[in-house]
Amino acid sequence: MKVSETKVFETQIAGRPFRVEIGEVARLAKAAAMVRYGDTSLLCNVAVSKEPREGTDFFPLSVDYVEKQYAVGKIPGGFLKREGRPTNQAILFSRLIDRPIRPLFPKTFRNDVHVVTMVMSDDTDCASELVGMIGSSIVLSISDLPFDGPTAAVQIGLIDGEFILNPTWEQKQVSELNLTVAGTRNAVMMVEAGANELDEETMLDAILYAHEEIKKIIDFIDEIVAEVGVPKADYPLQEPTDELKANIRDYMGARMHDAVHIEDADERIDAMNDLIDETSKHFGELDPDHKAEIDMVINGIKREEVRGLILNDHIRPDNRKMTEVRPVSAKIDYLPRVHGSGLFTRGETQVCSIATLGLLKEAQVLDGLEPETEKRYMHQYNFPSYSVGETKPSRGPGRREIGHGALAERALLPVLPSKEEFPYAIRVVSEVLSSNGSTSQASVCGSSLALMAAGVPIKKAVAGCAMGLIKEDDQVAILTDIQGMEDFLGDMDFKVAGTKDGITAIQMDIKVHGIDRKILTQALKQAKDGRMHILGIMNEAISEPRAEISPYAPHITTIHIDPEKIRDLIGKGGETIIGIQDESGAKIEVEEDGTVYIAAVDQASSDKALKMVDDVVHEVQVGEVVTGKVVRIMKFGAFVDIPGSKDGLIHISKLANHRVNRVEDEVQIGDEVTVKVIEIDDQGRINLSRKACLPKDAD
């Protein structure tokens, strides 16, 4: 940064002040800025290693979005009282920042780059992830790093048919669309969206509207770069020499051309892989110190030939048509005893999703900066190494797994029943069994099957399809249901999930400039056609949610009690409710508004718990006939414990149809008696009559 004093730059975004302060803090970073949007403040900075990382064949970029609980006036929970590992939300926001900037660095750049955006003050109406996306672009643009930006980002909502730029938290809760778009001045680079079954045309209009707003923010960033930016440095790039390129092309170029034109798809792929292995081994032995550059050239030749095959001959590596979906199969009830399962297979991609139902108190507790404190629907995605034939040990979910799980969760949220309709916490786990392209969309399909099989009354089935793009100048090929090779060699990864009536989620990453409305329109059309085809096959496995939930799932009965009675139901130290649960075998959950959920695995347990709860909270009425136990005997009558945790008095004159001399002649402590409520006085004392429930004497 060419800054010797603090520089301040200000503008307005969606009617709210946006302020960038450079030069006051973090002066030892390569570049840093305090970026403020409303009352949201993030420290954004970038650092770079002095030397390239040796022996790598990728660009070592790390992006961290760091949440600090003090930003929202919270003290972290737990024993240590300090922030621990990143929350899932922080990981997802790190990915949002990473995805649009990564393609704008040279692929052969090998210096470690670390971008950090730290939330130091959070205003929920000014999204901190947006500030992080814009702030990271600013610090990269004013630095000497080879970053081909700037980029910017906005969010779009849809309320009453009108697009809302950077909606507030309250607006997001009622919006039909939650869309985040990032891009450069010339192209959209990244799209992330959740929607309530939105049509393709409206979604496209929203994306393009977002891009126009992005251009305005880039104008502002350009002003900052012009004043405080520095010239780009001449960093070393891991480029193969012209001699190496020529030697490898002479060795394998013609043979790779022949291999990709083999008619049989399986033979074609085997021939390509054999040639790549042979070439890599041959040149690796000749020049073992430049293995990364050798593989780079080999992959470049493969990329060139495969892309040419698609663009010129309209032949995909597996011989499919451009709009053709691989063979699809869908099954339910693949696993016994689980609450619901769905096995979805598309080509070599296979995912088994398992749905589990639980009490609402089993919802996930959230401890981030967002106002939400819990999540009732949890979707988790696992990608083990055996799914791609590798042996890497499992170390827990990485950023990719968390991102794919969040995408599937977003796709299914719009069709889930409300808590009032279906009072369950729902967990779906998608296990990737084999992978060759778009496991995230396979997990959407498998999870839709699992939910319906579990008896969750989702509104409609949801499916997803991934689109790809090959573009060279004016030649364009849009590919439906891309597999791994097409994703790796292509220019776009465009995942679209939805129902038969509209889109529920989108995730798009673009690696090239120049994606226009025509291309996006065609991609959305093909995605819809692919989705409808897949939904048709899923419909053959299960066409609507089961009417009953699994017998292995807890059956929940919902009742409402007077909130004043909650204390009676809980009891001192939880004694009463624990006793009911222990005796009945059911689980009970009580909410502050008096809603009581009783969960049991069989009807008898549920009925017993329901009666015991009713006995505690019941409000007796004059004229009501109830059964209770005698708990105390006095000379003037007997006290009976009746439903509602109250005692009522049977006066000695109301014990029998005849004159009673001693109370003990008629009842003993512990006897069950049926009585009628004959009076509740102004002090709440209850008077009972056993006599009124006895048959009249014959005389």
mmCIF file of N, CA, C and O in Angstrom, residues 161-199:
data_model
loop_
_atom_site.group_PDB
_atom_site.id
_atom_site.type_symbol
_atom_site.label_atom_id
_atom_site.label_comp_id
_atom_site.label_asym_id
_atom_site.label_seq_id
_atom_site.Cartn_x
_atom_site.Cartn_y
_atom_site.Cartn_z
ATOM 1 N N GLY A 161 -42.930 -9.118 -5.448
ATOM 2 C CA GLY A 161 -42.562 -8.974 -6.851
ATOM 3 C C GLY A 161 -41.488 -7.952 -7.128
ATOM 4 O O GLY A 161 -41.135 -7.726 -8.296
ATOM 5 N N GLU A 162 -40.919 -7.326 -6.093
ATOM 6 C CA GLU A 162 -39.894 -6.296 -6.268
ATOM 7 C C GLU A 162 -38.555 -6.797 -5.739
ATOM 8 O O GLU A 162 -38.477 -7.380 -4.656
ATOM 9 N N PHE A 163 -37.487 -6.536 -6.512
ATOM 10 C CA PHE A 163 -36.152 -6.882 -6.049
ATOM 11 C C PHE A 163 -35.708 -5.901 -4.961
ATOM 12 O O PHE A 163 -35.914 -4.688 -5.077
ATOM 13 N N ILE A 164 -35.105 -6.421 -3.908
ATOM 14 C CA ILE A 164 -34.592 -5.613 -2.800
ATOM 15 C C ILE A 164 -33.077 -5.783 -2.759
ATOM 16 O O ILE A 164 -32.575 -6.895 -2.642
ATOM 17 N N LEU A 165 -32.344 -4.667 -2.859
ATOM 18 C CA LEU A 165 -30.888 -4.706 -2.810
ATOM 19 C C LEU A 165 -30.429 -4.769 -1.362
ATOM 20 O O LEU A 165 -30.840 -3.951 -0.535
ATOM 21 N N ASN A 166 -29.589 -5.752 -1.047
ATOM 22 C CA ASN A 166 -29.056 -5.940 0.304
ATOM 23 C C ASN A 166 -30.162 -5.845 1.362
ATOM 24 O O ASN A 166 -30.175 -4.930 2.204
ATOM 25 N N PRO A 167 -31.101 -6.788 1.334
ATOM 26 C CA PRO A 167 -32.227 -6.728 2.278
ATOM 27 C C PRO A 167 -31.758 -6.811 3.726
ATOM 28 O O PRO A 167 -30.714 -7.402 4.038
ATOM 29 N N THR A 168 -32.536 -6.223 4.627
ATOM 30 C CA THR A 168 -32.257 -6.311 6.059
ATOM 31 C C THR A 168 -32.586 -7.723 6.543
ATOM 32 O O THR A 168 -33.184 -8.535 5.831
ATOM 33 N N TRP A 169 -32.205 -8.010 7.795
ATOM 34 C CA TRP A 169 -32.489 -9.331 8.362
ATOM 35 C C TRP A 169 -33.999 -9.598 8.360
ATOM 36 O O TRP A 169 -34.444 -10.686 8.017
ATOM 37 N N GLU A 170 -34.767 -8.615 8.736
ATOM 38 C CA GLU A 170 -36.224 -8.781 8.777
ATOM 39 C C GLU A 170 -36.777 -9.044 7.384
ATOM 40 O O GLU A 170 -37.656 -9.892 7.200
ATOM 41 N N GLN A 171 -36.284 -8.340 6.389
ATOM 42 C CA GLN A 171 -36.739 -8.543 5.015
ATOM 43 C C GLN A 171 -36.370 -9.932 4.512
ATOM 44 O O GLN A 171 -37.142 -10.569 3.783
ATOM 45 N N LYS A 172 -35.207 -10.430 4.914
ATOM 46 C CA LYS A 172 -34.795 -11.770 4.474
ATOM 47 C C LYS A 172 -35.752 -12.850 4.963
ATOM 48 O O LYS A 172 -35.939 -13.874 4.301
ATOM 49 N N GLN A 173 -36.365 -12.632 6.136
ATOM 50 C CA GLN A 173 -37.248 -13.652 6.700
ATOM 51 C C GLN A 173 -38.535 -13.807 5.896
ATOM 52 O O GLN A 173 -39.188 -14.853 5.961
ATOM 53 N N VAL A 174 -38.923 -12.793 5.138
ATOM 54 C CA VAL A 174 -40.159 -12.867 4.350
ATOM 55 C C VAL A 174 -39.895 -12.864 2.845
ATOM 56 O O VAL A 174 -40.827 -12.926 2.042
ATOM 57 N N SER A 175 -38.636 -12.806 2.457
ATOM 58 C CA SER A 175 -38.282 -12.741 1.041
ATOM 59 C C SER A 175 -38.483 -14.094 0.355
ATOM 60 O O SER A 175 -38.238 -15.148 0.939
ATOM 61 N N GLU A 176 -38.927 -14.042 -0.902
ATOM 62 C CA GLU A 176 -39.065 -15.251 -1.714
ATOM 63 C C GLU A 176 -37.724 -15.710 -2.272
ATOM 64 O O GLU A 176 -37.613 -16.801 -2.827
ATOM 65 N N LEU A 177 -36.709 -14.873 -2.119
ATOM 66 C CA LEU A 177 -35.390 -15.151 -2.695
ATOM 67 C C LEU A 177 -34.313 -14.619 -1.773
ATOM 68 O O LEU A 177 -34.415 -13.490 -1.268
ATOM 69 N N ASN A 178 -33.303 -15.413 -1.513
ATOM 70 C CA ASN A 178 -32.095 -14.965 -0.814
ATOM 71 C C ASN A 178 -30.908 -15.270 -1.727
ATOM 72 O O ASN A 178 -30.420 -16.396 -1.773
ATOM 73 N N LEU A 179 -30.472 -14.267 -2.462
ATOM 74 C CA LEU A 179 -29.480 -14.430 -3.529
ATOM 75 C C LEU A 179 -28.236 -13.620 -3.214
ATOM 76 O O LEU A 179 -28.318 -12.439 -2.861
ATOM 77 N N THR A 180 -27.077 -14.257 -3.331
ATOM 78 C CA THR A 180 -25.787 -13.570 -3.230
ATOM 79 C C THR A 180 -25.058 -13.736 -4.552
ATOM 80 O O THR A 180 -24.913 -14.859 -5.045
ATOM 81 N N VAL A 181 -24.625 -12.626 -5.124
ATOM 82 C CA VAL A 181 -23.920 -12.642 -6.410
ATOM 83 C C VAL A 181 -22.610 -11.883 -6.264
ATOM 84 O O VAL A 181 -22.576 -10.796 -5.683
ATOM 85 N N ALA A 182 -21.525 -12.448 -6.797
ATOM 86 C CA ALA A 182 -20.230 -11.774 -6.834
ATOM 87 C C ALA A 182 -19.732 -11.776 -8.267
ATOM 88 O O ALA A 182 -20.011 -12.711 -9.034
ATOM 89 N N GLY A 183 -18.990 -10.737 -8.620
ATOM 90 C CA GLY A 183 -18.482 -10.688 -9.986
ATOM 91 C C GLY A 183 -17.517 -9.554 -10.204
ATOM 92 O O GLY A 183 -17.285 -8.714 -9.323
ATOM 93 N N THR A 184 -16.942 -9.533 -11.384
ATOM 94 C CA THR A 184 -16.092 -8.437 -11.826
ATOM 95 C C THR A 184 -16.954 -7.452 -12.613
ATOM 96 O O THR A 184 -18.171 -7.630 -12.737
ATOM 97 N N ARG A 185 -16.333 -6.446 -13.156
ATOM 98 C CA ARG A 185 -17.086 -5.501 -13.973
ATOM 99 C C ARG A 185 -17.688 -6.196 -15.203
ATOM 100 O O ARG A 185 -18.780 -5.856 -15.656
ATOM 101 N N ASN A 186 -16.984 -7.197 -15.738
ATOM 102 C CA ASN A 186 -17.398 -7.806 -16.997
ATOM 103 C C ASN A 186 -18.155 -9.119 -16.857
ATOM 104 O O ASN A 186 -18.727 -9.596 -17.830
ATOM 105 N N ALA A 187 -18.141 -9.734 -15.678
ATOM 106 C CA ALA A 187 -18.725 -11.073 -15.593
ATOM 107 C C ALA A 187 -19.195 -11.390 -14.184
ATOM 108 O O ALA A 187 -18.612 -10.924 -13.201
ATOM 109 N N VAL A 188 -20.234 -12.212 -14.117
ATOM 110 C CA VAL A 188 -20.654 -12.820 -12.856
ATOM 111 C C VAL A 188 -19.702 -13.975 -12.575
ATOM 112 O O VAL A 188 -19.458 -14.816 -13.432
ATOM 113 N N MET A 189 -19.150 -14.015 -11.356
ATOM 114 C CA MET A 189 -18.185 -15.054 -11.006
ATOM 115 C C MET A 189 -18.783 -16.128 -10.098
ATOM 116 O O MET A 189 -18.354 -17.277 -10.111
ATOM 117 N N MET A 190 -19.759 -15.738 -9.283
ATOM 118 C CA MET A 190 -20.280 -16.666 -8.288
ATOM 119 C C MET A 190 -21.726 -16.312 -7.959
ATOM 120 O O MET A 190 -22.082 -15.142 -7.861
ATOM 121 N N VAL A 191 -22.557 -17.354 -7.814
ATOM 122 C CA VAL A 191 -23.958 -17.182 -7.421
ATOM 123 C C VAL A 191 -24.274 -18.190 -6.333
ATOM 124 O O VAL A 191 -23.907 -19.368 -6.430
ATOM 125 N N GLU A 192 -24.941 -17.733 -5.297
ATOM 126 C CA GLU A 192 -25.414 -18.609 -4.221
ATOM 127 C C GLU A 192 -26.843 -18.168 -3.909
ATOM 128 O O GLU A 192 -27.083 -16.990 -3.635
ATOM 129 N N ALA A 193 -27.809 -19.090 -3.968
ATOM 130 C CA ALA A 193 -29.199 -18.664 -3.802
ATOM 131 C C ALA A 193 -30.052 -19.743 -3.161
ATOM 132 O O ALA A 193 -29.858 -20.936 -3.392
ATOM 133 N N GLY A 194 -30.999 -19.290 -2.366
ATOM 134 C CA GLY A 194 -32.102 -20.113 -1.900
ATOM 135 C C GLY A 194 -33.378 -19.402 -2.313
ATOM 136 O O GLY A 194 -33.453 -18.163 -2.266
ATOM 137 N N ALA A 195 -34.377 -20.159 -2.734
ATOM 138 C CA ALA A 195 -35.591 -19.526 -3.254
ATOM 139 C C ALA A 195 -36.809 -20.384 -2.959
ATOM 140 O O ALA A 195 -36.703 -21.592 -2.749
ATOM 141 N N ASN A 196 -37.950 -19.734 -2.964
ATOM 142 C CA ASN A 196 -39.217 -20.414 -2.712
ATOM 143 C C ASN A 196 -39.875 -20.762 -4.048
ATOM 144 O O ASN A 196 -40.826 -20.134 -4.479
ATOM 145 N N GLU A 197 -39.299 -21.765 -4.724
ATOM 146 C CA GLU A 197 -39.803 -22.256 -6.010
ATOM 147 C C GLU A 197 -39.948 -21.118 -7.029
ATOM 148 O O GLU A 197 -41.004 -20.868 -7.586
ATOM 149 N N LEU A 198 -38.837 -20.454 -7.274
ATOM 150 C CA LEU A 198 -38.822 -19.310 -8.186
ATOM 151 C C LEU A 198 -38.662 -19.787 -9.626
ATOM 152 O O LEU A 198 -37.913 -20.734 -9.898
ATOM 153 N N ASP A 199 -39.332 -19.109 -10.560
ATOM 154 C CA ASP A 199 -39.197 -19.490 -11.969
ATOM 155 C C ASP A 199 -37.857 -19.022 -12.512
ATOM 156 O O ASP A 199 -37.224 -18.101 -11.978
#
